Coordinates of C-alpha atoms and ligand atoms in Angstrom, one line a residue:
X25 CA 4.7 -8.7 -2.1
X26 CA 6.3 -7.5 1.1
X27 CA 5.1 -4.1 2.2
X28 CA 6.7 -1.4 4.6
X29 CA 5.9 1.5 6.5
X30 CA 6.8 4.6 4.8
X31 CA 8.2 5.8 8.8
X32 CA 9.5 2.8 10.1
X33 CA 11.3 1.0 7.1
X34 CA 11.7 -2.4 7.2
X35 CA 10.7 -2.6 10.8
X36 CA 7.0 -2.9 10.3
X37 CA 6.9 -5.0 7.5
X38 CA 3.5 -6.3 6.4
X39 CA 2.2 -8.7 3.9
X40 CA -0.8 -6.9 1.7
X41 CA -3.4 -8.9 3.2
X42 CA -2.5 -6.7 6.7
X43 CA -1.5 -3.6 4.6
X44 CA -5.6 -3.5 3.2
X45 CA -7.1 -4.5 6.6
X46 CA -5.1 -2.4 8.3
X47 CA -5.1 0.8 6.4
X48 CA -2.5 2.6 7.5
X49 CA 0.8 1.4 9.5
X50 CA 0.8 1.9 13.2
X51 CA 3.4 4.3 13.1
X52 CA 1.6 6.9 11.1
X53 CA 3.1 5.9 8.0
X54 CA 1.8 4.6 4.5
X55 CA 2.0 1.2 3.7
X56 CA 4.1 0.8 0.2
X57 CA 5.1 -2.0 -1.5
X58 CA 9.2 -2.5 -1.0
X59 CA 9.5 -2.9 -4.9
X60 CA 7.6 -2.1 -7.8
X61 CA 7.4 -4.8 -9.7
X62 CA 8.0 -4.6 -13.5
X63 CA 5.7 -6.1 -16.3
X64 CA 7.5 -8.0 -18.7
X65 CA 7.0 -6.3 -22.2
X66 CA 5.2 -9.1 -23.9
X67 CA 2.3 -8.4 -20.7
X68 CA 1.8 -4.7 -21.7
X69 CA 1.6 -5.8 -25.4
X70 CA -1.0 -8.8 -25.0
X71 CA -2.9 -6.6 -22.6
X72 CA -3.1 -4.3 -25.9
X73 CA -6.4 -6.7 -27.2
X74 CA -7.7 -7.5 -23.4
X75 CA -10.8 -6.5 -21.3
X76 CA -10.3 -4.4 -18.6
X77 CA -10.9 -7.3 -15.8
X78 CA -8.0 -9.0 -17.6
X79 CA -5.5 -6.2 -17.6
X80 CA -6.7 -5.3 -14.1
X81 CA -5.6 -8.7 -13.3
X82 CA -1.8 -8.4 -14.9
X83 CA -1.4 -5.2 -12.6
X84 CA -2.7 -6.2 -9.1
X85 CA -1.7 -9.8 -9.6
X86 CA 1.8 -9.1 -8.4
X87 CA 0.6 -6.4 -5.4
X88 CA -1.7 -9.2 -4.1
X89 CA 0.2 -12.5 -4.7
X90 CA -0.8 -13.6 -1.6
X91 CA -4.5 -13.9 -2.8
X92 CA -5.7 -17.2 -4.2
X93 CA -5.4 -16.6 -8.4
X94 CA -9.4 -17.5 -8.7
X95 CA -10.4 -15.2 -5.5
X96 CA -8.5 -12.4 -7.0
X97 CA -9.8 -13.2 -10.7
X98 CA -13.4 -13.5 -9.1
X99 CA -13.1 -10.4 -7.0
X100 CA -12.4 -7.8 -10.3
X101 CA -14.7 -9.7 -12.0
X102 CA -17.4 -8.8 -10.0
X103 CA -16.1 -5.4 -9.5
X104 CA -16.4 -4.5 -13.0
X105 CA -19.5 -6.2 -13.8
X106 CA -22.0 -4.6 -16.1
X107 CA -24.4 -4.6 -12.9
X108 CA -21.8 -1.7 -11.8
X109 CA -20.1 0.2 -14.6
X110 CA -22.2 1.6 -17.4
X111 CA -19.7 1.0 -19.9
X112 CA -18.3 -2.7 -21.0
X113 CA -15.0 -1.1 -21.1
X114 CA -14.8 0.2 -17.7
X115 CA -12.7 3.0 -18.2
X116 CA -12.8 3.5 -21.9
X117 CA -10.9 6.3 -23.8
X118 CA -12.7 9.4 -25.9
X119 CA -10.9 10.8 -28.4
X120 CA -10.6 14.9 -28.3
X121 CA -8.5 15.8 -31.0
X122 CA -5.8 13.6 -32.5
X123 CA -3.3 14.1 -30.2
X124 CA -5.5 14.3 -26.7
X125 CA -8.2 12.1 -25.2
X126 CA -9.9 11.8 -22.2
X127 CA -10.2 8.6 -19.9
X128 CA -13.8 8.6 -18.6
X129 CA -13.2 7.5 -15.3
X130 CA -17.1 7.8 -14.2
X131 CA -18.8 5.0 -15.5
X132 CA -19.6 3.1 -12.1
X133 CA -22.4 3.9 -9.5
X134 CA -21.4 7.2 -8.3
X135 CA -20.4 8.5 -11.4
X136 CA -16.9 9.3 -9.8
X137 CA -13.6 7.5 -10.6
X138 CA -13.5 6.2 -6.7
X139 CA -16.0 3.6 -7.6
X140 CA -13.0 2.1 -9.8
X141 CA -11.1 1.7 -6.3
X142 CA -14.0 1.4 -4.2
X143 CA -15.4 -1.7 -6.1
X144 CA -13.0 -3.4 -5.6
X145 CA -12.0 -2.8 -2.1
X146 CA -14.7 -4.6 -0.1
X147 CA -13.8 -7.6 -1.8
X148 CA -10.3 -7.4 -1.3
X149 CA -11.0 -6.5 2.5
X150 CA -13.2 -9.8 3.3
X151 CA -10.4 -12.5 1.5
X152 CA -7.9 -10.3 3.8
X153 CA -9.9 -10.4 6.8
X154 CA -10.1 -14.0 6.6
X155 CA -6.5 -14.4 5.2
X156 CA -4.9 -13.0 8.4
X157 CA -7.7 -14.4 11.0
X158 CA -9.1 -11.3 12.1
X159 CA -12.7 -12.4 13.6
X160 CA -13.9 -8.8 14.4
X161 CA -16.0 -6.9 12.2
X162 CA -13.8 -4.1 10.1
X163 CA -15.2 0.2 10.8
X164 CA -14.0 1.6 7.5
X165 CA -13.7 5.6 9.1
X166 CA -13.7 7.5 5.7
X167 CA -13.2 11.5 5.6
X168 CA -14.4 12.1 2.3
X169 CA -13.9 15.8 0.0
X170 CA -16.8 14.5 -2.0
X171 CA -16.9 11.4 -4.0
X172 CA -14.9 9.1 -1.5
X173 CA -17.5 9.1 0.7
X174 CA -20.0 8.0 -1.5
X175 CA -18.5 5.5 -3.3
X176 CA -17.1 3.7 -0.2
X177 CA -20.8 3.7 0.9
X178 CA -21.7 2.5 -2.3
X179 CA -19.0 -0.3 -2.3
X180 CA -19.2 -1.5 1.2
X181 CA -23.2 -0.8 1.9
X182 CA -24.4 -4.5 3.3
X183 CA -21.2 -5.9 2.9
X184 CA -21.1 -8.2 6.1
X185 CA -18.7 -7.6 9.3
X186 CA -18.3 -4.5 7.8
X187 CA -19.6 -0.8 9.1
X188 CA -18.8 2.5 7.2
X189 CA -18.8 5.8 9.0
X190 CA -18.7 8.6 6.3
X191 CA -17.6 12.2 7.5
X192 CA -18.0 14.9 5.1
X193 CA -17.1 18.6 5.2
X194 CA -20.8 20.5 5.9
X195 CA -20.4 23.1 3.5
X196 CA -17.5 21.5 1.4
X197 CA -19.6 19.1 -1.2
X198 CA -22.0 20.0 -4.0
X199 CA -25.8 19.5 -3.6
X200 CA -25.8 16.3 -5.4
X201 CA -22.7 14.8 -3.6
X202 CA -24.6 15.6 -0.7
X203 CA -27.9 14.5 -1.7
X204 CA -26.1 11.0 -2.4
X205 CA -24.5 10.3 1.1
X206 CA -27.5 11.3 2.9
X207 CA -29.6 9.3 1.2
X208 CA -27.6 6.4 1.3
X209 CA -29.1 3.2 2.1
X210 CA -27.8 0.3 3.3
X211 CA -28.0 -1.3 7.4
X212 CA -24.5 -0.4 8.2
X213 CA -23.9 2.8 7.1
X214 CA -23.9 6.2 9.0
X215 CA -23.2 9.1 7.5
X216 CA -22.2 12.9 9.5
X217 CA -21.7 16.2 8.7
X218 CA -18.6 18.1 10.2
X219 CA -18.9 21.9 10.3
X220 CA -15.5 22.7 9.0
X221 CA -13.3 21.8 5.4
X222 CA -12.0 18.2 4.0
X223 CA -8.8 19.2 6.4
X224 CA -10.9 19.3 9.6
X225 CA -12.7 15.9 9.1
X226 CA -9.4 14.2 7.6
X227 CA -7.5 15.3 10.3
X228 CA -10.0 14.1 12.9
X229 CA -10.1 11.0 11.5
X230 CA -6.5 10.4 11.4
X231 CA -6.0 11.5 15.7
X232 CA -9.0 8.3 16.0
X233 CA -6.5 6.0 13.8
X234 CA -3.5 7.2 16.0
X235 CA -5.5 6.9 19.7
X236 CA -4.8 3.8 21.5
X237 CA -7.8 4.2 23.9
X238 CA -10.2 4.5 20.7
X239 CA -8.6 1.6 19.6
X240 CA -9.0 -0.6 22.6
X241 CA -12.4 0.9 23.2
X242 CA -13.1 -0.5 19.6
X243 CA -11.4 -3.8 19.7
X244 CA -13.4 -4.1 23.2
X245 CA -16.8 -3.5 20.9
X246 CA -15.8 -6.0 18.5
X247 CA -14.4 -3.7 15.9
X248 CA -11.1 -3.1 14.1
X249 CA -10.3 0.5 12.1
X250 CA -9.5 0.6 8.9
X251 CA -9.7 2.8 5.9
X252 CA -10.7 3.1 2.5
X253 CA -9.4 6.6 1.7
X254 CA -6.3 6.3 -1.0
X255 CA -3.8 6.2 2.0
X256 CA -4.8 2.1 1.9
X257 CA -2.9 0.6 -0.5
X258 CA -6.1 -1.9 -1.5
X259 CA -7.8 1.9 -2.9
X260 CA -4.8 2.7 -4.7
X261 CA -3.3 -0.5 -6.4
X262 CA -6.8 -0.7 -8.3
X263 CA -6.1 2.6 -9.7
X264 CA -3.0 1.7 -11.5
X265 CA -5.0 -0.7 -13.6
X266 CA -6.3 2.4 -15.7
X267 CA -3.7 3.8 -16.1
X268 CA -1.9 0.7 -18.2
X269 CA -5.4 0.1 -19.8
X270 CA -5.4 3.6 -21.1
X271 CA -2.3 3.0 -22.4
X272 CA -3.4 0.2 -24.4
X273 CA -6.2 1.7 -25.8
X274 CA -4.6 4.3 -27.1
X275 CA -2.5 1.8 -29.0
X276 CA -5.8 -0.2 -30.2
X277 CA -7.2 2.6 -31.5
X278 CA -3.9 3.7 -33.2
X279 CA -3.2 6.9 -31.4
X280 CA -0.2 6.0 -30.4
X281 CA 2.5 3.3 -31.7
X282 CA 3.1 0.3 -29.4
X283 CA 6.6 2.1 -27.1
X284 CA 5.4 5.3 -28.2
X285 CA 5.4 7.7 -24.9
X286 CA 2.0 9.3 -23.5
X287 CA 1.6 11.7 -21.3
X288 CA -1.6 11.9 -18.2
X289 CA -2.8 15.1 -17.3
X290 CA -4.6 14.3 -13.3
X291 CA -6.7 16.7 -11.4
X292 CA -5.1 16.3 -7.9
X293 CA -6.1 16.7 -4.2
X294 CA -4.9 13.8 -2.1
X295 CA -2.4 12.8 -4.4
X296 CA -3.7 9.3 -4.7
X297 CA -4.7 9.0 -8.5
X298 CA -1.5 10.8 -10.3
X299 CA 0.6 8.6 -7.4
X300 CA -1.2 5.6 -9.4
X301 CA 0.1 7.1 -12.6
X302 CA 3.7 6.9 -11.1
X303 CA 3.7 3.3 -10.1
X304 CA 2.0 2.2 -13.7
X305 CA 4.9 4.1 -14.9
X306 CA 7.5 2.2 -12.6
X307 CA 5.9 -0.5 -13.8
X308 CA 6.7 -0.5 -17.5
X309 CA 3.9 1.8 -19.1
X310 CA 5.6 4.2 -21.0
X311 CA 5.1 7.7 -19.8
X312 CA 6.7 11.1 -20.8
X313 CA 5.4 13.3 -18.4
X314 CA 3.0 13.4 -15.4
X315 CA 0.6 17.0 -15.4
X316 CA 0.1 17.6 -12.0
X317 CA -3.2 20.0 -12.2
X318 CA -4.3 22.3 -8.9
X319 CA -7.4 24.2 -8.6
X320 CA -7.2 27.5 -6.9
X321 CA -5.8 25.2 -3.6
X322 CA -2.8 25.0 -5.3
X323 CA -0.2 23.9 -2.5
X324 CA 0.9 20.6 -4.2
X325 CA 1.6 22.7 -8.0
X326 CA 3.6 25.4 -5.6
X327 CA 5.2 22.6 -4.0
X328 CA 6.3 20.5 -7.4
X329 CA 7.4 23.8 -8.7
X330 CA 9.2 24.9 -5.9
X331 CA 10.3 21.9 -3.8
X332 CA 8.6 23.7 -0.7
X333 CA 5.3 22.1 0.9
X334 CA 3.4 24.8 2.7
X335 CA 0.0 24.9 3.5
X336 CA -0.1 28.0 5.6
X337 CA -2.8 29.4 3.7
X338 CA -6.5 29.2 3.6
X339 CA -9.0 27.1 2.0
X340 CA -10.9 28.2 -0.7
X341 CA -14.2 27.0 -2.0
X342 CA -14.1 26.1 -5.2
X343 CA -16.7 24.3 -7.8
X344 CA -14.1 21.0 -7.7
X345 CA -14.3 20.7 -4.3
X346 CA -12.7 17.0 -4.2
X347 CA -9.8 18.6 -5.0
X348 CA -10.3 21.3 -1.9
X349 CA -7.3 20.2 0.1
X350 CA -4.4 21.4 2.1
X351 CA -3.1 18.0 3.3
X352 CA -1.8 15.4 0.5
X353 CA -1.9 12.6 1.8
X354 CA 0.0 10.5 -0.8
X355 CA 2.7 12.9 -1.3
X356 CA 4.2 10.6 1.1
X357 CA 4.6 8.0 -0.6
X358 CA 5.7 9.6 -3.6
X359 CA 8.8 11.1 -1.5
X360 CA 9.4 7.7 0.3
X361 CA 9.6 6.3 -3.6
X362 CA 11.9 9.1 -4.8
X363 CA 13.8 9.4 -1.8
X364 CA 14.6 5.4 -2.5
X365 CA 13.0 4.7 0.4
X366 CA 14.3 6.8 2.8
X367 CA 12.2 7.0 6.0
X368 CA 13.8 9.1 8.5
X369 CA 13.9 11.5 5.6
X370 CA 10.0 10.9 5.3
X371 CA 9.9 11.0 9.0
X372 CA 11.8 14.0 9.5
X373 CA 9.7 16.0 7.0
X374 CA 6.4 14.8 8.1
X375 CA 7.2 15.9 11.7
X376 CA 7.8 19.2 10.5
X377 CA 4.8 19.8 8.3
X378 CA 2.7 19.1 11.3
X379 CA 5.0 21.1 13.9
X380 CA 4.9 24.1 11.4
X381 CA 3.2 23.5 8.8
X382 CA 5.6 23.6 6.0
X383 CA 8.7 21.7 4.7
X384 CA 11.5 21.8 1.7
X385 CA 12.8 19.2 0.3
X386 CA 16.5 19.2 -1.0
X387 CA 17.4 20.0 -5.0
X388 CA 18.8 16.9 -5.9
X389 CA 15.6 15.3 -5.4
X390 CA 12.9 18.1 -6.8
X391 CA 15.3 17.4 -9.5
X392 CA 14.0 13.9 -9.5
X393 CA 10.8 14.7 -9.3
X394 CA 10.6 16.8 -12.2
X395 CA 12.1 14.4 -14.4
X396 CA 8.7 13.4 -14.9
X397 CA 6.0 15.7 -13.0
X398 CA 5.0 18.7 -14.4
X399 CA 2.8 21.1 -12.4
X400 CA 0.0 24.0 -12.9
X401 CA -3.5 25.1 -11.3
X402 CA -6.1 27.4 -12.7
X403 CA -8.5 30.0 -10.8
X404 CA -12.3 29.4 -11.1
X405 CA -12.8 31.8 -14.1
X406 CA -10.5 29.9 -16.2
X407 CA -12.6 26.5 -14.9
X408 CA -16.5 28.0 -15.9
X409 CA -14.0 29.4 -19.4
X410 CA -13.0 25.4 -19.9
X411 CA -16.0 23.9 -19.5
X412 CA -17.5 26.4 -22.3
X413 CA -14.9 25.7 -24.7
X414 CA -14.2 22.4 -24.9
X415 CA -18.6 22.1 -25.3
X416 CA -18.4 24.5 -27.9
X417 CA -15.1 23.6 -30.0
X418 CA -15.4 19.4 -29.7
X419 CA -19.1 19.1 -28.2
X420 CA -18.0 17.3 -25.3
X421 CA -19.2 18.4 -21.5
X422 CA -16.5 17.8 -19.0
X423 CA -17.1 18.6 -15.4
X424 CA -15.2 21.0 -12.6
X425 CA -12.5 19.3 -12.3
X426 CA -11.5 17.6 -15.3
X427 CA -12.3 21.4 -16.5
X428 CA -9.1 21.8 -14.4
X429 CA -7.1 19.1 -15.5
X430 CA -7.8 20.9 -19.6
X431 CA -7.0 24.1 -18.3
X432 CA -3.7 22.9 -16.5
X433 CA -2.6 20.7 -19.9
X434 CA -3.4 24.3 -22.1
X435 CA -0.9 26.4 -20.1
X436 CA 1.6 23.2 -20.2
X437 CA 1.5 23.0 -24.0
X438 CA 2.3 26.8 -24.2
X439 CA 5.0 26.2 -22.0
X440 CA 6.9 23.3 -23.1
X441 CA 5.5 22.8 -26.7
X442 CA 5.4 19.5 -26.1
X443 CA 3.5 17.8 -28.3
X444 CA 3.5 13.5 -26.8
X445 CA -0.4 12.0 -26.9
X446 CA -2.0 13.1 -23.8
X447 CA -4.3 11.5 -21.8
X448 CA -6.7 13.9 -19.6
X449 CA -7.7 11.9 -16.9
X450 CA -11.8 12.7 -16.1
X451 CA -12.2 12.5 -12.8
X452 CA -15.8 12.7 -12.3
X453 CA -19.2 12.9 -14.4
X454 CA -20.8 16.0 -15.2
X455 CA -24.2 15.5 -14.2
X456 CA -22.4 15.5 -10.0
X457 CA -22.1 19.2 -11.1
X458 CA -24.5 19.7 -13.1
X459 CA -25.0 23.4 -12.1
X460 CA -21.5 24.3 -12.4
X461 CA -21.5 23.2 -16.0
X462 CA -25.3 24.4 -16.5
X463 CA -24.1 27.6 -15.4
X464 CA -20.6 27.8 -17.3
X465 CA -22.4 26.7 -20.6
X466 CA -25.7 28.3 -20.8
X467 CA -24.9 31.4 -18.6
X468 CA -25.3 31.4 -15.0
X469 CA -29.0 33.0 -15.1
X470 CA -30.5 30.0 -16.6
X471 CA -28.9 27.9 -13.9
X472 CA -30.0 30.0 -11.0
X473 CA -33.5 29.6 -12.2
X474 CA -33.6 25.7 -12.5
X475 CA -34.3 22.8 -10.3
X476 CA -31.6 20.1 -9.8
X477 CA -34.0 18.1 -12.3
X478 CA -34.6 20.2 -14.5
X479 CA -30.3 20.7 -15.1
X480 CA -29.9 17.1 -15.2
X481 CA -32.2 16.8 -18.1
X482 CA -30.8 20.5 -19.8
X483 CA -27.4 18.2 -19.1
X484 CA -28.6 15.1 -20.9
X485 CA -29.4 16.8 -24.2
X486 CA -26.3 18.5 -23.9
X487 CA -24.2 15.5 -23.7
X488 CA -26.4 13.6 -25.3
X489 CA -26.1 10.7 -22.5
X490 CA -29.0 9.8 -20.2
X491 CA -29.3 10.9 -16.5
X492 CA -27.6 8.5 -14.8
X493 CA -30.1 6.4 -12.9
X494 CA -28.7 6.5 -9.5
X495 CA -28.1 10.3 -9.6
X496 CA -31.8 10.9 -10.8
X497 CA -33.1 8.5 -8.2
X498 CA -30.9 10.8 -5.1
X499 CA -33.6 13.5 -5.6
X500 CA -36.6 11.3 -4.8
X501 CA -35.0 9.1 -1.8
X502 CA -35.8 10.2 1.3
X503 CA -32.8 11.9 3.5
X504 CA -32.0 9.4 6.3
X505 CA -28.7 11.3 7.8
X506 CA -28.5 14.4 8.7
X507 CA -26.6 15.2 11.8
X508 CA -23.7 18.1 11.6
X509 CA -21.4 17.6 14.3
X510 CA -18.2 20.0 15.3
X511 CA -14.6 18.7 14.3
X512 CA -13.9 18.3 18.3
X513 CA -17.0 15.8 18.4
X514 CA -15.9 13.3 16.2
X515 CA -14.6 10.6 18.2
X516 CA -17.5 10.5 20.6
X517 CA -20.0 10.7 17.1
X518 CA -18.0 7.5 15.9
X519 CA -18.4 5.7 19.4
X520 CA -22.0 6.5 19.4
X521 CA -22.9 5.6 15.6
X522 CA -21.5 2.0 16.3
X523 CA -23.3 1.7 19.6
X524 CA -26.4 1.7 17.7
X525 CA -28.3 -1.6 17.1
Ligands
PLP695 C1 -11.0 12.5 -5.3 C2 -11.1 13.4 -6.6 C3 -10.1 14.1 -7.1 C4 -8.7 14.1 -6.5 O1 -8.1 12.8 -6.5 P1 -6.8 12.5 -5.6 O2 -6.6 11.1 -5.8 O3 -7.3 12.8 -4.2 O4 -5.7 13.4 -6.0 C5 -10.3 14.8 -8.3 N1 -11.5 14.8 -8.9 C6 -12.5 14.2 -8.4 C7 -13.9 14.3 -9.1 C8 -12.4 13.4 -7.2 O5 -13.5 12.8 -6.7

């Protein structure tokens, strides 16, 4: 598969071996792929009574055909190992009612669905590396609203000719997504805080990308960028694989008839996982519609409702604070894929947003993109109101932001009374938020007065699951990284983490 700059077209043209070590194009634009290839029918049905590694394969197989078949087998093999996810089925599927379930997506080492991407990522990053002949060591530069962060430390941590620098917003994460980056092990990882939101730190990151002189004073230290947010197309091509196994699950169980449509309901921020929803669409999984749901930042619901991006406004906190963002990154793409490619269009409207800080986008194709997308977000009363419902009407504890994702999917039934099999995708596990969902079941007295511990074991008889071990264990290891640095600082915080011994 051929891949092309969503900016320049066909002029920077890239196989995916330089699209994943590479991260982003050097024009500023998103690598995509220049067609999205189509499973033939009788894939999606034998997939139907496959394991997850083997459907993962059907789906990235044609991304990454430039892989060796056994490195690429190997590689989501040992991705989804049972050493890393806690459930055999990787992502499985939990019934709600009869015609909704959700797709636990937080069954790896960070109890977040990144791990799904970020699992896989360092492998495909070393067969690249070597693929194209780059000799010098790889500095994945992640800004992170959370759970990226983590799970790219978790993924790459001792992975050799690798570094990770982590940037996360100071006051932007939960405790325990906190308390797992700075305790992060691992003898090339550094971790820093930047005062400031997800915006400050993602744009900082992206003026290093663009610098020439950061670059050549890298390449001069022995280090290439590169990036393992969802703008690099090795994060989000493993992300389409749930989508389709989702879909097949829901026909092994008998939800829904083999052809029968299904609908995905995604908590959004950067875009990334609903944009994989869209491609495993493309692809041949049969999808009605695609709920875009917002939290209280909603700029990307105002923008699919409206076909005007704006994100003139401020930030707020919220208690899903991965999806705390301004910026969408992978709207980009979607636009470059609906637009049929069109990148002086892309161009054109990406100059704007940063010039002003808005754009529209034409009728014809808002048109387009509500063939499919469907869009809503929900204020933080109505996330605390979720989170208590759904425990007390099915039993099941969902966290912040797949409490968003429900809440979204309510108001669209009301709306459209449409009643396809929906899928809500769950984003992350409860116990990362445990005192949001403490507090929004049990009243938020009793959550004031607990330790962290003390709500991740309330949790566990709650959902009847046991602590995970990795997020009980963040509360003993000591906290090896600790520096808060301002947004202007960055650059020279990078330089000085990879100067280090
Ligand atoms: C990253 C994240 C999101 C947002 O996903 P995008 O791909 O950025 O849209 C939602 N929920 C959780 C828990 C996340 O970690």
């Amino acid at each position: 598969m051929v891949y092309e700059s969503s900016r320049s077209g066909s002029v920077g043209r890239a196989s995916s071996a330089t699209a994943v070590v590479r991260g982003i194009a050097p024009d500023g634009g998103l690598y995509t792929p220049v067609e999205v290839p189509i499973l033939a029918d009788s894939v999606l049905r034998d997939a139907v009574g496959q394991s997850y590694v083997e459907r993962g394969y059907r789906v990235l197989r044609p991304f990454f055909d430039d892989f060796a078949d056994d490195v690429l087998r190997t590689s989501i093999c040992s991705a989804y190992g049972a050493d890393r996810f806690d459930s055999p089925k990787v992502a499985p599927l939990s019934p709600l009612t009869e015609n909704e379930a959700i797709l636990e997506l937080w069954h790896g080492p960070t109890s977040a669905f990144k791990d799904i991407a970020l699992q896989l990522l360092p492998h495909l990053m070393s067969e690249a590396t070597d693929m194209i002949g780059e000799k010098r060591d790889i500095l994945i530069l992640v800004a992170t609203s959370g759970d990226t962060g983590k799970a790219a430390l978790e993924g790459f941590r001792d992975v050799p000719s690798t570094r990770v620098v982590v940037l996360y917003p100071s006051l932007g994460v939960s405790p325990i997504q906190r308390l797992q980056m700075v305790t992060q092990q691992g003898s090339n990882v550094n971790v820093l805080a930047v005062s400031g939101d997800f915006d400050d730190a993602q744009s900082g990151v992206k003026r290093l990308f663009a610098d020439p002189g950061f670059n050549n004073e890298l390449a001069s230290l022995g280090f290439v960028c590169s990036s393992a947010n969802s703008i690099n197309w090795g994060r989000l091509a493993p992300q389409i694989a749930y989508y389709f196994s989702a879909y097949c699950d829901a026909v092994s169980s008998g939800a829904l008839k083999y052809g029968e449509r299904i609908n995905f309901v995604v908590p959004s921020g950067n875009f990334g996982n609903i944009l994989a929803a869209y491609y495993a669409m493309r692809m041949g999984v049969p999808v009605h519609r695609l709920i875009c749901a917002a939290n209280a930042n909603n700029v990307l619901s105002d923008f699919i409702r409206t076909g005007t991006y704006d994100r003139r406004r401020v930030l707020h906190r919220t208690t899903s604070p991965s999806m705390d963002i301004l910026v969408s990154s992978n709207l980009e793409r979607l636009l470059f894929e609906v637009s049929c490619h069109d990148h002086e269009l892309i161009c054109s409207l990406m100059t704007r947003l940063s010039e002003t800080g808005w754009y529209s986008i034409g009728a014809d194709l808002l048109r387009t993109l509500t063939s499919v997308f469907w869009a809503g977000w929900c204020d933080e009363r109505t996330v605390t109101e979720t989170i208590r419902d759904v425990y007390t009407n099915h039993g099941y504890v969902i966290d912040p932001h797949t409490a968003v994702g429900q809440a979204v999917y309510e108001q669209y039934v009301l709306e459209s009374e449409d009643d396809t099999y929906t899928v809500l995708v769950s984003t992350a596990s409860p116990f990362k938020f445990a005192g949001t969902v403490v507090a929004a079941i049990e009243g938020s007295d009793v959550a004031t007065s607990r330790s962290d511990t003390e709500m991740l074991d309330m949790l566990s008889e709650l959902t009847g699951l046991p602590v995970p071990a990795a997020l009980a264990n963040v509360l003993q290891l000591p906290q090896r990284h600790l520096d808060v640095i301002d947004p202007a600082e960055i650059g020279q915080a990078v330089r000085s983490c990879l100067s280090l011994p």
